[in-house]
Short mmCIF file of C-alpha atoms in Angstrom, two decimals:
data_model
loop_
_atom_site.label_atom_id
_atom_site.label_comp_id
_atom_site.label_asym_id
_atom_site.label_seq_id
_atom_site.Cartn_x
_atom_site.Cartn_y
_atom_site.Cartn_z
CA UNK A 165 17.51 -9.97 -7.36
CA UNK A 166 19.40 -6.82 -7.13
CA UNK A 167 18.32 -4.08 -4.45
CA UNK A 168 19.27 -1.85 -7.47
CA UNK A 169 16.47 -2.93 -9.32
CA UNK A 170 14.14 -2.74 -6.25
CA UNK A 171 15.37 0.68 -5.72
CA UNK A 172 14.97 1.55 -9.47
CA UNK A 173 11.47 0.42 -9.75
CA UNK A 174 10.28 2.14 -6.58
CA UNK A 175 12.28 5.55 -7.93
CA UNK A 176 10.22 4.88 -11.40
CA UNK A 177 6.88 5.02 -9.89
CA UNK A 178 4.20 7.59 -8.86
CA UNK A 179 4.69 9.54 -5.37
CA UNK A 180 1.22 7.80 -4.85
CA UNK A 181 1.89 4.13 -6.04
CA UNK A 182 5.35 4.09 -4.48
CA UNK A 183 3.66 4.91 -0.75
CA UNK A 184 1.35 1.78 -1.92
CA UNK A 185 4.19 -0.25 -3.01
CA UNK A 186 6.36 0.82 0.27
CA UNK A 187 3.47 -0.28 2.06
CA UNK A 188 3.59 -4.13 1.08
CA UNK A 189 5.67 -6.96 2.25
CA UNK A 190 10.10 -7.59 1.29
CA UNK A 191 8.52 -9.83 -1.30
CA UNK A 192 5.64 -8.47 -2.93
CA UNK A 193 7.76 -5.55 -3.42
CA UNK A 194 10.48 -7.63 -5.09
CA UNK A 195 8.33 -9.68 -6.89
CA UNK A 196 6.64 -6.18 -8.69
CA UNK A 197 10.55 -5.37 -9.49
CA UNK A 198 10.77 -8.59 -11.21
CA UNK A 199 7.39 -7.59 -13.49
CA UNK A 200 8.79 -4.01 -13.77
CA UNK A 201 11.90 -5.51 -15.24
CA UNK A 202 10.27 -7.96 -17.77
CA UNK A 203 8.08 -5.26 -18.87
CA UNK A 204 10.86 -2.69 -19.70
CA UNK A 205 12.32 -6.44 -21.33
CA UNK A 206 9.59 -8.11 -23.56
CA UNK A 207 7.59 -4.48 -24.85
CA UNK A 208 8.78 -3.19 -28.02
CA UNK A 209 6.52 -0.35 -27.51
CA UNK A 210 8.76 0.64 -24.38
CA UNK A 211 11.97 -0.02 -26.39
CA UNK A 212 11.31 2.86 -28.48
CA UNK A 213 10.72 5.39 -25.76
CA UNK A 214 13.53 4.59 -23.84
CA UNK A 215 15.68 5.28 -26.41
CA UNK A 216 14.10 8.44 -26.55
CA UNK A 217 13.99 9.25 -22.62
CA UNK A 218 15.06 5.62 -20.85
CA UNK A 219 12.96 7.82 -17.03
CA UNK A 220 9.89 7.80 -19.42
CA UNK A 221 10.36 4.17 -20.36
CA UNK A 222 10.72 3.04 -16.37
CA UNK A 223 7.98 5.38 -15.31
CA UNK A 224 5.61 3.59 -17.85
CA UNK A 225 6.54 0.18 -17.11
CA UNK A 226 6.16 0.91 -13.30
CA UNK A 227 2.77 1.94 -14.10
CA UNK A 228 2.08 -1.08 -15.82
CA UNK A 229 2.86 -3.32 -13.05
CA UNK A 230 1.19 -1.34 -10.40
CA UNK A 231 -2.13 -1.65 -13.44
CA UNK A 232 -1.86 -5.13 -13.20
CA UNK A 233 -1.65 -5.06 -9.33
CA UNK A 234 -4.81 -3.69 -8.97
CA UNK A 235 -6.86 -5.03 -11.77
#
């Protein structure tokens, strides 16, 4: 994977949930990227709003995958 996308996801998120994020291991953190990225992928939902404001899109997915992480 990327850095990019590392760096992307961690830019999408939360002040809060990026601290969190920051906080776990090289691997967790890329392995979150990887969700973040098939979110913003496989929902159609998201595909509309990132054509409207693609920062909206990423911010939503991000907070998806950090959902997941703690459900």
């Amino acid at each position: 994977m990327a850095i990019d996308t590392l760096e992307r996801f961690l830019a999408a998120l939360s002040p809060h949930d990026r601290e969190h994020i920051q906080q776990q291991s090289r691997e967790e953190q890329e392995r979150l990227a990887d969700a973040w990225e098939r979110e913003l992928a496989e929902d159609t939902d998201l595909d509309t709003l990132s054509e409207l404001s693609p920062p909206a899109a990423e911010s939503e997915a991000a907070a998806r995958v950090v959902k997941k992480l703690f459900e």
